[in-house]
Amino acid sequence: MIKRLARRACRLFAAVALVSAALPAGGAHAAVPYQTYYKDQYGQQVPMQTVYRPAGVLGRELSIFDPEAPGGQRLSPLSQPQDLYIDATDHIYIADTGNNRIVHLDASGELVRSLEFPEDPLNRPQGVFVREDGDIYIADTGNHRIVRANREGEVIAVYGKPESKLIPESFKYDPVKLVVDKRGFLYIATLGGYQGLLQLDPEGAFQGFFGANQTSVSFIDSVKRLLYTREMYEREISKLPGSITSVDQGSDGFIYTVTKEVRSGQLKKLNIAGLDQLSGKGEYADSLGVGSYGERILDHSTGRQPQPQLSDLTVDGDGNITVIDSRLNVVSQYDDNGNLLFYWGGATGDSTHKLGLVKTPTAIASNSSRDLFILDGDNHVVQQYRVTEFGALVHEANRLTQDGRYEESEPLWREVYRQHAYYAPAVLGLAKAAYKRGDYTAAQQLFADIGWAQGYSDAFWHNRLLWFQSQFGLFMNVGLTFFAGSMVAGRIGRRLGWASRWRSLRSRVRGLPAQLGFVAYVLRHPIDGFYGIRHEGKGSVLSGSLLLLLAWASYGYLRAGTSFIYNPAVVVDVGVATPLVQFAVVWLGFVLASYLVGSLNHGEGRFRDVYIASAYAMFPFILIGVPLTILSEVMTLHESAIYHFIAYGLYGWVGLLLFWKVQGVQNFSVGETVKHLTLTVLTMAVIAVLIFILLSLTSECIDFIYSIYQEVAIR
């Protein structure tokens, strides 16, 4: 344990040294007012180099033509801007909600024009989109419509609320964000529209709802549905799926959405059929991930942190998805498969105009150079961020990897790894490159380093196959020798009467060895075996304690020694203290509760009998748990069905033995046994609650006594 802690400390110091060495001279914190992080699939947060640095502020001083103002120009700053779009020429369009206009800036941030449509004014527009042909689509939220203008800014179409029997009467048509595909079909996010995106054809006819979120159903909801009558359930407040907050479109034609009011699946990549392509959370779906997006900067000193609230997203030319969090003020970037690349952000403090800090991010967009632009709704400006050399290197290497060009990506990943040895995507890229060229040993080690079960399993399968092929002749010789030896030993044994001698020897065994050997009879004939423990003294406290101790150790080995491809949590916590304590507490609680319930129900079992029989019932952990743990190290995910069948069978066997234990020791029928076990579980819950209350009261009492002591000492 001490050596393991020392190794972890050395790795931590090495990672800090690598990050510090890679930072620019003079300190990154002096130039960049935020820290960049990466978080692996186990939730471990790693600081890293800056990948986007502040490059400027746009829209701070906008001057429009006014003949009555001095010099013919007057300042007209943004007011509560809500959306941002950058077209193919890198021109910037801002939905200036508070001023009821669309502000058009060129690629350098200079004002080109202000679209206000005085003949039919906008009313608090919250979304803007520009097609390749120059047509401008505006989500005119206050007027409940979509306005379409041509390149010159002339209104050519207005899309009001569509008429359709498929649209419920309660549906409110308040468009907030939109995109238009190459066919001219509109995908509109509406305020509170839980049905999904509103899909309209180029003429404004309703085509359906698209990409709706699913309603989350908790365990309590399932219980209510099972127990409540129809009238009672109808009086419950209806649970609705979260409404889509924003929408964007990638160069690949996929529609991307973000949603605030959900805990998982906040980010979606929808194909033409409306099916999410990110439902597995990228390549780490076989680990501890839960399919949630929007990262949180972990700060243990602040206690529990609120859930992310994703408000907008943008997709660059490489398919990288960047989302902003309006609550936590964090920017997170994922690749086109949903794998996290990096995230950054932090509190803005009192400085509301510091370069790089955004007080309230309301929208985000990217240009052809992969620069990011974040709209600050409170400071009424656009912050520009330019990718660093390290970030560009990661993007290029990851793009090649996603395209399957592993050999080309390898030198780039090696450079990334040189600059940051604990950046998991770099290790993953190197592992894929090694696997591609057939170096399965190196690939297996690299996949193990980052804990990617699927890659490790595939590489190990190849290594196992090669090893088996090289050792096949030896296996055949050993097998033939063992077969021949067993035949010869069997004939010699029959002539010499070894079987009868063994039975005679076994019948003379007494005391502790016989009691330990009786566990074999319990496994073959459980009810009779447990009856023998109660009425025939076939077991003792010593034999039960020894078996319990071995089962306890076997359970700890099972929980801590299983291969990480079947137990991902072992990568994060390799200790056995927690599972051992859990086993001891649950087992002791069960024994105590079972004895108390049996006493009240006139059972025949004494506490001694319940203790011994419950210990014998744990023997499958020794018989199966230890071999299964060893076997997991040589199994791949292709044999996962076999592994899980044996693992579930182990716990099922223990459960059946406990059931038969109650029958045999207490001399109950099947119905009485079911009743007994139900009451036992309830009693265990009551005991747990009482212990919790006792500990709480003890803590309060200690605090009270200490406060009195302080009061007396001060006086």
XYZ file of C-alpha atoms in Angstrom:
715
model
C 0.000 0.000 0.000
C 2.834 2.406 0.885
C 4.607 1.628 -2.388
C 1.371 2.227 -4.324
C 0.842 5.588 -2.644
C 4.436 6.537 -3.354
C 4.038 5.665 -7.023
C 0.846 7.745 -7.243
C 2.548 10.708 -5.597
C 5.463 10.480 -8.047
C 3.061 10.362 -10.979
C 1.178 13.383 -9.660
C 4.394 15.398 -9.258
C 5.508 14.316 -12.716
C 2.202 15.426 -14.236
C 2.413 18.815 -12.526
C 5.996 19.213 -13.699
C 5.033 18.341 -17.275
C 2.168 20.813 -17.275
C 4.328 23.517 -15.740
C 7.101 22.909 -18.267
C 4.656 23.148 -21.156
C 3.178 26.451 -20.017
C 4.399 29.637 -21.638
C 7.169 31.615 -20.021
C 5.953 34.049 -17.458
C 3.140 31.747 -16.304
C -0.064 30.791 -18.073
C -2.210 32.131 -15.273
C -0.866 35.634 -15.840
C -1.894 35.549 -19.510
C -4.981 33.340 -19.379
C -7.559 33.966 -16.617
C -8.794 30.378 -16.532
C -7.443 26.828 -16.224
C -7.927 24.077 -18.801
C -8.632 20.494 -17.725
C -9.213 17.010 -19.007
C -11.315 14.411 -17.200
C -10.933 10.721 -17.912
C -13.704 8.151 -17.966
C -13.326 7.578 -14.219
C -13.971 11.220 -13.330
C -10.374 12.089 -12.450
C -9.645 15.725 -13.311
C -6.230 16.517 -14.798
C -4.958 20.103 -15.356
C -3.358 20.679 -18.736
C -2.002 23.282 -21.109
C -4.206 26.054 -22.444
C -5.867 24.987 -25.680
C -7.779 28.216 -26.434
C -6.370 31.612 -25.502
C -8.252 34.928 -25.543
C -7.677 36.786 -28.814
C -9.902 39.843 -28.559
C -13.261 41.413 -27.803
C -15.756 42.323 -30.532
C -18.812 44.550 -30.472
C -17.818 46.664 -27.494
C -18.166 49.971 -29.335
C -20.630 49.834 -32.192
C -21.334 53.076 -34.044
C -24.295 53.439 -36.390
C -25.169 56.217 -38.798
C -27.219 59.026 -37.258
C -27.373 62.376 -39.097
C -28.418 64.184 -35.918
C -25.430 62.940 -33.902
C -22.079 64.775 -33.873
C -20.028 63.491 -36.798
C -23.015 61.567 -38.154
C -22.288 58.578 -35.888
C -23.557 57.531 -32.480
C -22.704 54.667 -30.197
C -25.211 51.824 -30.210
C -23.879 48.995 -28.023
C -25.386 45.530 -27.897
C -28.194 44.964 -25.427
C -28.972 41.489 -24.028
C -27.716 39.635 -27.149
C -28.914 36.037 -27.295
C -27.526 34.356 -30.407
C -24.470 34.318 -32.622
C -23.860 32.891 -36.091
C -20.769 32.911 -38.347
C -21.244 32.248 -42.058
C -18.912 30.655 -44.615
C -17.072 33.970 -45.148
C -16.492 34.358 -41.379
C -18.943 37.261 -41.131
C -20.630 37.460 -37.752
C -24.361 37.873 -37.168
C -25.652 38.715 -33.687
C -29.247 38.553 -32.499
C -29.259 41.820 -30.533
C -32.382 41.010 -28.547
C -32.606 44.135 -26.413
C -32.290 46.441 -29.472
C -34.652 44.380 -31.669
C -32.154 44.005 -34.491
C -29.588 41.756 -36.156
C -26.029 43.127 -36.076
C -23.795 42.147 -38.989
C -19.995 42.311 -38.449
C -17.241 41.434 -40.886
C -14.492 38.886 -40.159
C -12.430 41.484 -38.266
C -15.364 42.552 -36.085
C -16.159 45.829 -37.855
C -19.819 46.778 -38.211
C -21.220 46.107 -41.679
C -24.886 46.874 -41.104
C -27.779 46.695 -38.692
C -30.922 44.864 -39.803
C -33.980 46.319 -38.090
C -36.801 46.138 -40.693
C -38.553 49.416 -39.745
C -41.630 48.580 -41.842
C -42.227 45.421 -39.809
C -39.965 45.665 -36.727
C -38.525 42.680 -34.922
C -39.606 42.004 -31.354
C -36.903 40.523 -29.099
C -35.276 38.186 -31.674
C -33.343 35.354 -30.031
C -31.968 33.324 -32.944
C -30.266 33.876 -36.294
C -29.071 31.563 -39.082
C -27.488 32.329 -42.474
C -27.577 29.919 -45.429
C -24.794 29.524 -47.979
C -26.784 31.578 -50.498
C -26.852 34.516 -48.062
C -30.469 34.228 -46.928
C -30.891 35.240 -43.282
C -33.368 33.430 -41.020
C -34.358 35.185 -37.780
C -36.207 33.683 -34.820
C -38.431 36.670 -34.062
C -39.507 35.397 -30.661
C -41.677 38.311 -29.554
C -43.665 38.267 -32.825
C -44.012 34.449 -32.776
C -42.563 33.982 -36.236
C -39.516 33.225 -38.366
C -38.384 36.029 -40.668
C -36.452 35.197 -43.837
C -34.453 37.956 -45.527
C -32.258 37.830 -48.605
C -28.609 38.831 -48.855
C -29.555 42.507 -49.210
C -31.681 42.427 -46.055
C -35.089 42.439 -47.761
C -37.803 40.314 -46.189
C -38.837 37.566 -48.633
C -40.849 35.245 -46.366
C -42.431 35.033 -42.923
C -43.161 31.706 -41.225
C -45.893 31.977 -38.644
C -47.308 29.195 -36.526
C -48.028 26.277 -38.884
C -51.465 24.728 -39.051
C -51.691 20.997 -38.457
C -53.857 18.551 -36.575
C -50.663 16.997 -35.223
C -49.772 20.154 -33.292
C -51.494 20.201 -29.876
C -53.603 23.231 -28.983
C -51.393 23.904 -25.945
C -48.286 24.290 -28.147
C -46.803 27.797 -27.952
C -44.966 28.998 -31.022
C -42.113 31.009 -29.511
C -39.075 30.255 -31.713
C -35.697 30.845 -30.032
C -33.083 29.073 -32.204
C -33.097 27.493 -35.649
C -31.054 25.917 -38.432
C -31.869 25.313 -42.108
C -30.562 22.269 -43.986
C -29.455 22.103 -47.624
C -32.996 21.263 -48.745
C -34.327 24.431 -47.137
C -36.096 22.586 -44.305
C -36.251 24.530 -41.041
C -35.528 22.980 -37.626
C -36.816 25.331 -34.945
C -36.275 25.171 -31.190
C -39.245 26.732 -29.416
C -39.516 27.997 -25.863
C -40.782 25.125 -23.704
C -41.327 22.907 -26.728
C -40.919 19.485 -25.143
C -42.185 17.809 -28.329
C -38.804 18.401 -30.013
C -37.658 20.604 -32.870
C -40.421 21.961 -35.092
C -39.677 20.838 -38.651
C -41.018 22.961 -41.516
C -40.523 22.615 -45.274
C -39.254 25.583 -47.387
C -42.841 26.865 -47.756
C -43.454 26.752 -43.999
C -45.684 23.668 -43.968
C -45.439 21.486 -40.858
C -43.507 18.242 -41.391
C -43.367 16.917 -37.853
C -41.510 17.126 -34.578
C -37.868 16.095 -34.667
C -35.414 14.783 -32.070
C -37.597 14.977 -28.960
C -36.063 14.040 -25.610
C -37.350 11.059 -23.682
C -39.206 11.458 -20.413
C -37.068 10.367 -17.473
C -38.856 7.923 -15.167
C -37.515 7.506 -11.649
C -37.948 4.494 -9.375
C -40.611 6.390 -7.388
C -42.572 6.992 -10.614
C -42.469 3.282 -11.385
C -43.767 2.452 -7.917
C -46.578 4.997 -8.280
C -47.585 3.549 -11.639
C -47.680 0.102 -10.085
C -49.628 0.985 -6.930
C -51.798 3.980 -7.820
C -55.271 3.669 -9.275
C -56.000 5.328 -12.608
C -57.750 8.258 -10.917
C -54.891 8.773 -8.450
C -52.259 8.643 -11.192
C -54.145 11.137 -13.376
C -54.066 13.646 -10.499
C -50.268 13.493 -10.467
C -48.381 16.340 -12.143
C -47.440 15.216 -15.642
C -43.741 14.610 -16.223
C -42.617 16.063 -19.529
C -39.312 15.616 -21.351
C -36.878 18.514 -21.385
C -37.289 21.095 -24.138
C -34.413 21.618 -26.563
C -32.470 24.770 -25.712
C -30.452 25.271 -28.881
C -29.663 23.635 -32.211
C -26.791 23.640 -34.684
C -25.893 21.880 -37.914
C -22.564 20.292 -38.834
C -20.911 20.138 -42.221
C -21.805 16.434 -42.275
C -25.524 17.269 -42.275
C -26.234 16.024 -38.756
C -28.449 18.129 -36.495
C -26.993 18.814 -33.035
C -29.086 19.821 -30.023
C -28.540 20.698 -26.356
C -31.051 20.497 -23.525
C -30.933 22.076 -20.061
C -33.528 20.211 -18.027
C -32.030 16.704 -18.201
C -29.259 14.945 -16.275
C -28.021 12.767 -19.145
C -28.181 12.988 -22.911
C -27.917 16.799 -22.796
C -26.061 16.723 -26.106
C -27.420 14.889 -29.147
C -26.231 14.270 -32.685
C -29.305 13.459 -34.752
C -29.360 11.786 -38.144
C -32.068 12.345 -40.738
C -34.346 9.912 -38.886
C -33.932 11.823 -35.600
C -31.866 9.080 -33.937
C -29.107 10.100 -31.546
C -25.611 9.043 -32.618
C -23.994 9.966 -29.285
C -26.141 7.789 -27.034
C -23.137 5.708 -25.919
C -20.977 8.675 -24.807
C -18.159 7.864 -27.189
C -15.558 5.135 -26.837
C -15.727 4.836 -23.046
C -19.259 3.431 -22.918
C -17.940 0.267 -21.259
C -16.540 2.174 -18.278
C -18.173 4.191 -15.511
C -19.618 6.822 -17.777
C -23.381 7.580 -17.597
C -23.862 9.317 -20.935
C -23.934 12.868 -19.544
C -22.355 15.960 -21.081
C -21.309 19.332 -19.756
C -18.291 19.165 -17.471
C -17.864 20.547 -13.986
C -14.614 21.902 -12.595
C -14.213 19.879 -9.424
C -13.580 21.932 -6.318
C -13.928 19.871 -3.143
C -13.802 22.973 -0.962
C -17.139 24.237 -2.308
C -19.083 21.089 -1.512
C -21.845 19.859 -3.752
C -21.980 21.552 -7.149
C -25.126 22.198 -9.191
C -25.939 20.340 -12.378
C -24.685 21.768 -15.693
C -27.070 23.923 -17.726
C -26.004 23.752 -21.384
C -27.309 26.745 -23.306
C -25.694 26.583 -26.768
C -23.260 24.656 -28.956
C -21.206 24.946 -32.122
C -19.691 22.353 -34.455
C -16.469 23.188 -36.291
C -15.227 21.857 -39.636
C -13.599 18.808 -38.021
C -16.806 17.841 -36.261
C -15.623 18.917 -32.806
C -18.570 19.950 -30.635
C -18.142 22.828 -28.185
C -20.875 23.561 -25.622
C -21.252 26.380 -23.096
C -22.745 26.152 -19.636
C -24.719 29.226 -18.611
C -24.815 28.163 -14.938
C -21.281 26.929 -14.225
C -19.609 29.158 -16.828
C -17.652 26.201 -18.254
C -16.817 25.543 -21.905
C -16.555 21.848 -22.857
C -15.309 20.441 -26.153
C -15.979 16.938 -27.509
C -15.019 15.236 -30.743
C -17.602 14.021 -33.251
C -18.021 10.731 -31.344
C -18.751 12.441 -28.035
C -15.315 11.864 -26.494
C -14.201 14.687 -24.216
C -11.188 16.643 -25.503
C -10.884 19.385 -22.876
C -12.868 21.901 -20.829
C -12.079 25.227 -19.226
C -13.687 28.144 -17.420
C -14.188 29.468 -13.947
C -15.725 32.225 -11.852
C -15.656 35.709 -13.369
C -15.234 37.519 -10.061
C -15.786 41.254 -9.972
C -14.009 41.930 -13.264
C -16.708 42.237 -15.893
C -14.486 43.314 -18.806
C -11.399 41.154 -18.415
C -10.175 39.596 -21.643
C -11.162 35.939 -21.802
C -13.747 35.989 -19.012
C -17.430 35.664 -19.844
C -19.980 36.605 -17.219
C -23.079 35.049 -18.804
C -22.423 32.971 -21.930
C -25.519 32.944 -24.125
C -24.224 31.703 -27.490
C -21.126 30.243 -29.137
C -19.947 29.938 -32.739
C -16.779 28.994 -34.652
C -15.247 30.293 -37.875
C -13.279 28.616 -40.661
C -10.028 28.970 -38.690
C -11.549 26.994 -35.789
C -11.560 30.112 -33.592
C -14.317 30.206 -30.987
C -16.573 33.211 -30.373
C -18.610 33.354 -27.158
C -21.407 35.881 -26.753
C -21.616 37.466 -23.296
C -25.219 38.415 -22.646
C -24.459 40.556 -19.585
C -21.339 42.344 -20.805
C -22.852 42.791 -24.294
C -19.697 41.728 -26.142
C -18.272 38.813 -28.107
C -15.109 37.168 -26.741
C -12.819 35.597 -29.340
C -10.597 32.604 -28.535
C -7.821 31.288 -30.767
C -6.606 27.690 -30.617
C -3.054 27.213 -29.350
C -0.392 25.063 -30.988
C -1.072 22.294 -28.497
C -4.814 22.451 -29.163
C -4.291 22.419 -32.946
C -1.990 19.414 -32.562
C -4.650 17.521 -30.596
C -7.334 18.424 -33.139
C -5.258 17.238 -36.101
C -4.183 14.003 -34.414
C -7.718 13.254 -33.248
C -9.145 13.974 -36.728
C -6.746 11.466 -38.301
C -7.625 8.888 -35.648
C -11.358 9.366 -36.146
C -10.808 8.904 -39.902
C -9.009 5.620 -39.263
C -5.608 6.928 -40.374
C -3.817 5.630 -37.307
C -0.297 5.459 -38.776
C -0.458 9.111 -39.810
C -1.744 10.169 -36.394
C 0.940 8.305 -34.412
C 3.762 10.902 -34.664
C 1.302 13.662 -33.738
C 0.051 11.720 -30.741
C 3.649 11.057 -29.686
C 4.266 14.794 -29.610
C 1.080 15.355 -27.606
C 2.142 12.570 -25.241
C 5.570 14.164 -24.884
C 3.955 17.436 -23.832
C 1.366 15.829 -21.555
C 1.920 12.191 -20.580
C -1.401 11.904 -18.715
C -3.638 13.087 -21.537
C -5.735 9.960 -22.185
C -6.690 10.679 -25.848
C -2.970 10.698 -26.722
C -2.445 7.301 -25.090
C -5.568 6.003 -26.824
C -4.335 7.254 -30.196
C -0.959 5.547 -29.690
C -2.708 2.341 -28.617
C -4.852 2.306 -31.754
C -1.798 2.908 -33.922
C 0.063 0.024 -32.247
C -2.952 -2.246 -32.669
C -3.249 -1.299 -36.329
C 0.356 -2.285 -37.118
C 0.023 -5.571 -35.201
C 2.016 -4.703 -32.086
C -0.602 -6.200 -29.787
C 1.666 -6.328 -26.725
C 2.268 -2.571 -26.799
C -1.396 -1.935 -27.636
C -2.539 -4.067 -24.699
C -0.324 -2.152 -22.284
C -1.432 1.248 -23.616
C -5.115 0.299 -23.514
C -4.620 -0.889 -19.932
C -2.939 2.398 -18.989
C -6.069 4.380 -19.882
C -8.530 1.691 -18.815
C -10.268 1.201 -22.177
C -11.780 -2.259 -21.781
C -12.786 -2.935 -25.377
C -9.363 -2.109 -26.838
C -7.557 -4.044 -24.098
C -9.820 -7.039 -24.670
C -9.210 -7.076 -28.434
C -5.419 -6.760 -28.056
C -5.332 -9.406 -25.318
C -7.380 -11.771 -27.503
C -4.703 -11.607 -30.205
C -1.896 -12.087 -27.691
C -3.718 -15.016 -26.089
C -4.272 -16.632 -29.486
C -0.612 -16.267 -30.456
C 0.508 -17.675 -27.101
C -1.882 -20.617 -27.351
C -0.679 -21.420 -30.874
C 2.946 -21.401 -29.732
C 2.168 -23.650 -26.751
C -0.280 -26.008 -28.481
C 2.239 -28.871 -28.731
C 3.060 -28.650 -25.037
C -0.640 -28.670 -24.116
C -1.229 -31.778 -26.214
C 1.697 -33.616 -24.624
C 0.605 -32.677 -21.101
C -2.988 -33.677 -21.864
C -1.997 -37.072 -23.289
C 0.352 -37.699 -20.375
C -2.358 -36.823 -17.838
C -4.907 -39.046 -19.611
C -2.536 -41.996 -19.731
C -1.478 -41.466 -16.129
C -5.070 -41.329 -14.898
C -5.860 -44.589 -16.731
C -2.878 -46.349 -15.174
C -3.593 -44.898 -11.713
C -7.219 -45.987 -11.980
C -6.309 -49.596 -12.734
C -3.727 -49.699 -9.969
C -6.203 -48.135 -7.572
C -8.883 -50.731 -8.342
C -6.428 -53.569 -7.779
C -5.158 -52.140 -4.505
C -8.614 -51.007 -3.288
C -7.750 -47.359 -2.873
C -11.428 -46.297 -3.005
C -12.482 -48.474 -0.065
C -9.435 -47.416 1.910
C -10.283 -43.753 1.286
C -13.880 -44.241 2.439
C -12.665 -46.016 5.555
C -10.170 -43.249 6.270
C -12.779 -40.564 5.751
C -15.226 -42.303 8.117
C -12.636 -42.179 10.897
C -12.109 -38.412 10.591
C -13.529 -36.569 13.574
C -13.531 -33.090 15.074
C -12.733 -29.926 13.123
C -11.669 -31.642 9.861
C -14.977 -33.527 9.739
C -16.911 -30.340 10.461
C -15.108 -28.489 7.689
C -15.647 -31.413 5.318
C -19.376 -31.379 6.115
C -19.699 -28.283 3.904
C -19.561 -30.601 0.871
C -22.679 -32.399 2.138
C -24.387 -29.050 2.747
C -23.782 -28.050 -0.876
C -25.195 -31.353 -2.190
C -28.113 -31.646 0.267
C -28.653 -28.153 1.683
C -31.861 -28.624 3.657
C -30.685 -31.868 5.288
C -27.245 -30.372 5.815
C -28.541 -27.303 7.643
C -30.888 -29.522 9.634
C -27.828 -31.559 10.649
C -26.057 -28.415 11.837
C -29.024 -27.571 14.062
C -29.992 -30.984 15.442
C -26.959 -33.273 14.919
C -24.065 -30.939 15.773
C -22.405 -31.352 12.389
C -20.866 -27.885 12.622
C -19.204 -25.807 15.297
C -18.519 -22.156 16.003
C -14.853 -22.718 15.142
C -15.532 -24.385 11.784
C -18.143 -21.756 10.909
C -15.775 -18.937 11.845
C -12.979 -20.411 9.712
C -15.276 -20.784 6.697
C -16.634 -17.275 7.253
C -13.116 -15.852 7.421
C -12.155 -17.601 4.163
C -15.377 -16.436 2.474
C -14.759 -12.900 3.722
C -11.244 -12.887 2.270
C -12.507 -14.465 -0.975
C -15.136 -11.763 -1.380
C -12.519 -9.057 -0.906
C -10.304 -10.758 -3.491
C -13.271 -11.013 -5.872
C -14.055 -7.313 -5.576
C -10.467 -6.059 -5.771
C -8.810 -8.684 -7.975
C -11.260 -8.981 -10.871
C -9.920 -7.763 -14.204
C -10.774 -4.138 -14.946
C -12.662 -5.095 -18.120
C -15.338 -6.644 -15.885
C -14.883 -4.306 -12.928
C -13.908 -0.782 -14.133
C -14.101 0.625 -10.605
C -10.952 -1.282 -9.643
C -8.889 1.189 -11.682
C -9.948 4.056 -9.426
C -10.086 2.263 -6.073
C -7.921 -0.833 -5.687
C -8.443 -1.061 -1.920
C -10.296 -3.946 -0.277
C -11.258 -2.212 2.963
C -14.615 -0.934 1.720
C -15.923 -4.244 0.274
C -14.728 -6.142 3.349
C -16.547 -3.754 5.681
C -19.674 -3.967 3.509
C -19.605 -7.758 3.586
C -19.113 -7.865 7.359
C -21.861 -5.341 8.104
C -24.439 -6.964 5.814
C -23.658 -10.488 7.007
C -23.751 -9.612 10.709
C -26.925 -7.598 10.201
C -28.544 -10.543 8.440
C -27.551 -13.019 11.167
C -28.843 -10.774 13.948
C -32.083 -9.902 12.157
C -32.695 -13.525 11.136
C -32.279 -14.735 14.706
C -34.607 -12.057 16.121
C -37.311 -12.720 13.537
C -36.979 -16.483 14.020
C -37.372 -16.104 17.781
C -40.578 -14.101 17.362
C -41.980 -16.613 14.834
C -41.268 -19.628 17.064
C -38.363 -20.864 14.989
C -36.198 -23.691 16.308
C -32.824 -22.100 15.544
C -30.592 -20.835 18.306
C -28.254 -17.912 17.688
C -25.334 -20.349 17.575
C -27.067 -22.381 14.852
C -27.984 -19.308 12.808
C -24.390 -18.075 13.014
C -22.824 -21.395 11.949
C -25.327 -22.126 9.164
C -25.054 -18.608 7.749
C -21.268 -19.019 7.659
C -21.554 -22.332 5.796
C -23.884 -20.660 3.270
C -21.036 -18.327 2.273
C -18.862 -21.188 0.967
C -19.644 -20.506 -2.755
C -17.531 -17.357 -2.462
C -14.564 -19.664 -1.771
C -15.525 -22.380 -4.242
C -16.401 -20.102 -7.192
C -15.329 -16.569 -6.313
C -11.576 -17.216 -6.199
C -11.374 -19.266 -9.444
C -13.650 -16.751 -11.203
C -11.398 -13.873 -10.154
C -8.340 -15.688 -11.507
C -10.219 -16.647 -14.669
C -11.240 -13.024 -15.309
C -7.583 -12.157 -15.953
C -7.463 -14.489 -18.973
C -10.944 -13.758 -20.357
C -11.916 -11.131 -22.896
C -15.154 -9.288 -23.488
C -16.047 -11.966 -26.034
C -16.559 -14.316 -23.074
C -18.469 -11.748 -21.011
C -21.665 -13.820 -21.196
C -19.843 -16.743 -19.558
C -18.314 -14.543 -16.885
C -21.566 -12.834 -15.958
C -23.455 -16.148 -15.973
C -20.998 -17.562 -13.428
C -20.928 -14.326 -11.375
C -24.721 -14.049 -11.186
C -24.901 -17.791 -10.495
C -22.548 -17.302 -7.535
C -24.777 -14.722 -5.864
C -27.878 -16.721 -6.762
C -26.416 -19.836 -5.179
C -25.596 -17.952 -1.979
C -29.148 -16.602 -1.899
C -30.613 -20.093 -2.297
C -28.374 -21.459 0.443
C -29.590 -18.726 2.797
C -33.169 -19.620 1.871
C -32.565 -23.315 2.586
C -30.662 -22.354 5.717
C -33.822 -20.808 7.160
C -35.824 -23.884 6.210
C -33.353 -26.332 7.731
C -32.386 -24.455 10.888
C -35.777 -22.970 11.778
C -37.742 -25.974 10.438
C -40.056 -23.737 8.369
C -42.157 -24.446 5.323
C -41.554 -22.605 2.037
C -44.228 -20.004 2.804
C -42.930 -19.445 6.303
C -39.405 -19.072 4.918
C -40.490 -16.387 2.460
C -42.240 -14.529 5.261
C -39.193 -14.906 7.503
C -36.782 -13.502 4.901
C -39.085 -10.576 4.128
C -39.278 -9.645 7.801
C -35.513 -10.140 8.098
C -34.826 -7.576 5.374
C -37.223 -5.098 6.989
C -35.565 -5.663 10.368
C -32.144 -4.996 8.840
C -33.474 -1.695 7.486
C -34.854 -0.733 10.908
C -31.545 -1.588 12.577
C -29.678 0.550 10.028
C -31.972 3.514 10.699
C -31.587 3.140 14.464
C -27.799 3.013 14.185
C -27.836 6.121 12.005
C -30.014 7.975 14.539
C -27.806 6.826 17.397
C -24.639 8.039 15.668
C -26.279 11.368 14.838
C -27.447 11.883 18.429
C -24.026 10.908 19.741
C -22.380 13.440 17.469
C -24.812 16.135 18.574
C -24.255 15.226 22.212
C -20.474 15.451 21.821
C -20.787 18.848 20.155
C -23.099 20.025 22.952
C -20.699 18.881 25.674
C -17.762 20.474 23.847
C -19.622 23.788 23.511
C -20.337 23.760 27.269
C -16.665 23.055 27.925
C -15.635 25.993 25.733
C -18.118 28.271 27.485
C -16.791 27.302 30.916
C -13.160 27.551 29.817
C -13.650 31.052 28.383
C -15.328 32.327 31.553
